[in-house]
mmCIF file of C-alpha atoms in Angstrom:
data_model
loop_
_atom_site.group_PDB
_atom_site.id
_atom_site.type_symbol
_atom_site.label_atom_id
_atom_site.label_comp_id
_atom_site.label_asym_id
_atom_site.label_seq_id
_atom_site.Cartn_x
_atom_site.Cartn_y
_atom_site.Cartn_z
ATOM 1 C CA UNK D 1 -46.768 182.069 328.996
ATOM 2 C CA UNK D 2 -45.799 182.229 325.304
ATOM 3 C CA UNK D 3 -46.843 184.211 322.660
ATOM 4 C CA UNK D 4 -46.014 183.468 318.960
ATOM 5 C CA UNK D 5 -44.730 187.053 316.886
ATOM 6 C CA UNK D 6 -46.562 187.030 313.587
ATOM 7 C CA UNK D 7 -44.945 189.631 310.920
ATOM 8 C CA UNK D 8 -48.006 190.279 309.028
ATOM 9 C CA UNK D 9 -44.851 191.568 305.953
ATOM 10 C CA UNK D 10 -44.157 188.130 305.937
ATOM 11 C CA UNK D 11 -47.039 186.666 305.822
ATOM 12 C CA UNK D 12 -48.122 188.658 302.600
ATOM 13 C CA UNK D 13 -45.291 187.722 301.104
ATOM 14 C CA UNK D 14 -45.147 183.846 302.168
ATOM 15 C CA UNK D 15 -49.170 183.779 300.877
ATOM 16 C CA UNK D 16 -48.026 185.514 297.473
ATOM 17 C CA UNK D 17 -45.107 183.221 296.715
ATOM 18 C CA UNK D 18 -47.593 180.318 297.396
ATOM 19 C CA UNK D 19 -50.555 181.814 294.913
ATOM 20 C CA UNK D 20 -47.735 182.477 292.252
ATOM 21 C CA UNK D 21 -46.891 178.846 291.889
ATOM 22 C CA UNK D 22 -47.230 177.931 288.301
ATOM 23 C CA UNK D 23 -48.323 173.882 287.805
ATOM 24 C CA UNK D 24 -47.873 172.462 284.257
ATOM 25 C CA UNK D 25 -48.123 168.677 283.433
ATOM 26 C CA UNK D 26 -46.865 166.735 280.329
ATOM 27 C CA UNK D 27 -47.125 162.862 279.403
ATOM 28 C CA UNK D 28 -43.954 162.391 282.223
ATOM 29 C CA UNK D 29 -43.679 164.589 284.488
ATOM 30 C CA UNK D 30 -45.635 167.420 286.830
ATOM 31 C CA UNK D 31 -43.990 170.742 287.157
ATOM 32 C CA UNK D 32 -44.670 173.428 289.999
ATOM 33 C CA UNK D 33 -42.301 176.737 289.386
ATOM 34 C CA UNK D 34 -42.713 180.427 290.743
ATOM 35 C CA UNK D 35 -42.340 182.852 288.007
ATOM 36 C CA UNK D 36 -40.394 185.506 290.467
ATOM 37 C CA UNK D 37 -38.306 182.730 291.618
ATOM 38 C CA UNK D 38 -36.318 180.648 288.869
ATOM 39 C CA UNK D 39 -34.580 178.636 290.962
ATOM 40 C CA UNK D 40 -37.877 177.373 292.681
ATOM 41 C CA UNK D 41 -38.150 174.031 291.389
ATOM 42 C CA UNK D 42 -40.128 170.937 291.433
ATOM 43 C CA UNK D 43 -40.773 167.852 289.279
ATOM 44 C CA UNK D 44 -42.879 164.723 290.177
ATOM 45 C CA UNK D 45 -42.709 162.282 287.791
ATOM 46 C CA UNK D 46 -46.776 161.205 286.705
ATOM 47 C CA UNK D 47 -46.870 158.527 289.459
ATOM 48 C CA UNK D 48 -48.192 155.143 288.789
ATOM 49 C CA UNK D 49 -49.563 153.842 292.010
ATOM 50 C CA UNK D 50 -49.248 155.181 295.996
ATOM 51 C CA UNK D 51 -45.350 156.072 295.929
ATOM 52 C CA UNK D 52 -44.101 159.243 294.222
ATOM 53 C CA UNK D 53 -40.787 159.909 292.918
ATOM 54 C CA UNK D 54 -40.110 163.660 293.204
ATOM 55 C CA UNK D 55 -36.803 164.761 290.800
ATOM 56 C CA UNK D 56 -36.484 168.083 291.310
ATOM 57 C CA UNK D 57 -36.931 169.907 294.770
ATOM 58 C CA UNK D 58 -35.282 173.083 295.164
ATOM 59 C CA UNK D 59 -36.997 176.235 297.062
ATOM 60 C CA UNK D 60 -34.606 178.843 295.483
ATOM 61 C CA UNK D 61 -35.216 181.972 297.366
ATOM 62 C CA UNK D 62 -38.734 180.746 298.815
ATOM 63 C CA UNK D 63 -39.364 179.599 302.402
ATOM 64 C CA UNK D 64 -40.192 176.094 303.597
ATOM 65 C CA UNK D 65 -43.638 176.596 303.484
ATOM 66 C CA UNK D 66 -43.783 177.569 299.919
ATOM 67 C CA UNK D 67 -42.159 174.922 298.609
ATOM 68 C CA UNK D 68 -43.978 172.480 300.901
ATOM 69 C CA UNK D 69 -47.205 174.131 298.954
ATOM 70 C CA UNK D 70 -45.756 173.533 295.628
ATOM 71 C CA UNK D 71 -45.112 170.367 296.372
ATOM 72 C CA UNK D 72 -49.373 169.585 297.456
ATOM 73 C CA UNK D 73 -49.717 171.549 294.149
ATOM 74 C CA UNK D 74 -48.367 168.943 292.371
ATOM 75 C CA UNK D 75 -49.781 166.136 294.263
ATOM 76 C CA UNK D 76 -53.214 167.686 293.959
ATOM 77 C CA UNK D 77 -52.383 167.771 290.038
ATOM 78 C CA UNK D 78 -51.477 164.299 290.163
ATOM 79 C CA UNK D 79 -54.773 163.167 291.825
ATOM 80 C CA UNK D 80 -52.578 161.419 294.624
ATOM 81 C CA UNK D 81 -54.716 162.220 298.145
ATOM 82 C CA UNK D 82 -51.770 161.012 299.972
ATOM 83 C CA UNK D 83 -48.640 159.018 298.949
ATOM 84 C CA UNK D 84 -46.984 155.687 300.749
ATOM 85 C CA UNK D 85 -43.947 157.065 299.906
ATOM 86 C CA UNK D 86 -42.419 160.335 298.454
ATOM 87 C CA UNK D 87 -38.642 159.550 297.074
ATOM 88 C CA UNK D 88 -36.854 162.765 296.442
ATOM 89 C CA UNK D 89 -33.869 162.050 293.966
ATOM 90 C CA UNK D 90 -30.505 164.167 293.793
ATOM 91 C CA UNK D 91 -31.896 166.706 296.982
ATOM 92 C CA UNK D 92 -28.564 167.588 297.257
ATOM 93 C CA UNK D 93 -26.875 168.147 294.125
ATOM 94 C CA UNK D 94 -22.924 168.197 294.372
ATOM 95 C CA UNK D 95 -20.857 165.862 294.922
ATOM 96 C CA UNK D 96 -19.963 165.004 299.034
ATOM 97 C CA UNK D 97 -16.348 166.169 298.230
ATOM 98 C CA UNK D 98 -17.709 170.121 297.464
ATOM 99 C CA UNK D 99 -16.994 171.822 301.104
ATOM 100 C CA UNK D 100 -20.529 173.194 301.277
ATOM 101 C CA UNK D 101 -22.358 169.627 300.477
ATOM 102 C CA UNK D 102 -23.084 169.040 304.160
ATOM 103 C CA UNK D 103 -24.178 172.304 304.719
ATOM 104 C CA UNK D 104 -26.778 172.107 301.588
ATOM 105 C CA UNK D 105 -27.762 168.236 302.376
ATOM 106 C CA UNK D 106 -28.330 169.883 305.935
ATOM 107 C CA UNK D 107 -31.043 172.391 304.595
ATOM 108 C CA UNK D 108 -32.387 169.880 301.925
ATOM 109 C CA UNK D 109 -33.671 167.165 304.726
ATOM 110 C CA UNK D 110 -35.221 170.107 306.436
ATOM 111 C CA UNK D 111 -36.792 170.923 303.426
ATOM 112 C CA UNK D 112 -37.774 167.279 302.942
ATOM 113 C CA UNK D 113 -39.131 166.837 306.505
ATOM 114 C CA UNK D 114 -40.839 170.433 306.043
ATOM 115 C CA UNK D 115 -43.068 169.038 303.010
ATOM 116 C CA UNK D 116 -43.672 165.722 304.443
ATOM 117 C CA UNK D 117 -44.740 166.744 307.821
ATOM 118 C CA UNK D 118 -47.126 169.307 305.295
ATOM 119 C CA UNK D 119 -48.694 166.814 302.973
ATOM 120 C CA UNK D 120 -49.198 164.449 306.021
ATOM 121 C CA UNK D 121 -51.399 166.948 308.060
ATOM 122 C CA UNK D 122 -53.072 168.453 305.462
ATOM 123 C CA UNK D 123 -54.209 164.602 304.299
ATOM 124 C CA UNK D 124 -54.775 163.415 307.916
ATOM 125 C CA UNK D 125 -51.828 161.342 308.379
ATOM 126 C CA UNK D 126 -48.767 161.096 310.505
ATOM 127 C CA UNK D 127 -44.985 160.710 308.892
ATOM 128 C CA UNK D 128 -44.094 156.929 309.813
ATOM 129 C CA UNK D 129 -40.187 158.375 309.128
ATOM 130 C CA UNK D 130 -37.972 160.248 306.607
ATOM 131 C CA UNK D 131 -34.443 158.457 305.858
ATOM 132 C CA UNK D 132 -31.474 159.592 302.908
ATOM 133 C CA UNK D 133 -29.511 157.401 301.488
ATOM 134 C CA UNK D 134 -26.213 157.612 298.989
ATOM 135 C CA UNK D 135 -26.961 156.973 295.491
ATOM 136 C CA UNK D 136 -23.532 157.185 294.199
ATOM 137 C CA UNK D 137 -22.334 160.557 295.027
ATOM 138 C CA UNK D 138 -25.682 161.974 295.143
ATOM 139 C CA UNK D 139 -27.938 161.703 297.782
ATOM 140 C CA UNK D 140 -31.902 160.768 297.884
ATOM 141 C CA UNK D 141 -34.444 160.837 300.849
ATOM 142 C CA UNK D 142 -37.425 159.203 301.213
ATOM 143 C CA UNK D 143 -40.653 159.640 303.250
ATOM 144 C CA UNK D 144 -43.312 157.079 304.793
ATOM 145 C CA UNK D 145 -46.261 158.027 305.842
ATOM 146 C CA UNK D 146 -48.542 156.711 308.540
ATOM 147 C CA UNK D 147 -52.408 156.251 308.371
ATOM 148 C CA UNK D 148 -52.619 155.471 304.894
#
């Protein structure tokens, strides 16, 4: 038998970093930022159509499950029930000669699987597979989802 450890502290915290997301939208773009976190981060460009191109994804101090929140923030703001495809652009950002890139493109597609395996269960749908790719220097990911 198993029994899961809940720290109720950090569950009051994880629930207030999620309520203090901040979503703003212009004529490109939808923002989601957390005004005690400035380095939480995320941009969706207004997307035309099922796929989603997501420019800025960065959780700052913020768990996971934050960020995967800020990112259904946005998606709710965007009217998109659930994407064919979320592209994340630049989810590392350094170059793959920096000595900590593979440690921070590590955490990034944990980040990226985090939020994809969150927007597909909270829509009802399954994640068909999550791949990166080089773009240059930089490197993008890229989610499919199932049951859409």
């Amino acid at each position: 038998m198993t029994a899961n450890i809940i720290s109720l502290d950090g569950a009051r915290q994880q629930r207030a970093a999620m309520a203090a997301h901040a979503v703003s939208i212009d004529d490109f773009a939808i923002k989601v930022a957390c005004a005690r976190d400035p380095m939480f981060w995320i941009r969706i460009k207004r997307p035309h159509g099922d796929d989603v191109h997501v420019t800025d994804f960065q959780r700052g101090g913020q768990s996971r499950a934050a960020l995967a929140e800020g990112l259904l923030a946005a998606l709710d703001a965007a009217g998109i029930a659930l994407p064919r495809r979320l592209r994340f652009s630049d989810i590392a950002p350094m170059g793959a000669s920096d000595p900590r890139f593979h440690g921070r493109l590590t955490e990034a597609i944990e980040d990226v699987r985090i939020a994809a395996d969150a927007v597909a269960r909270r829509r009802g749908a399954t994640v068909h597979c999550v791949d990166t790719s080089p773009r240059g220097d930089k490197m993008d990911a890229e989610a499919l989802f199932a049951g859409h």
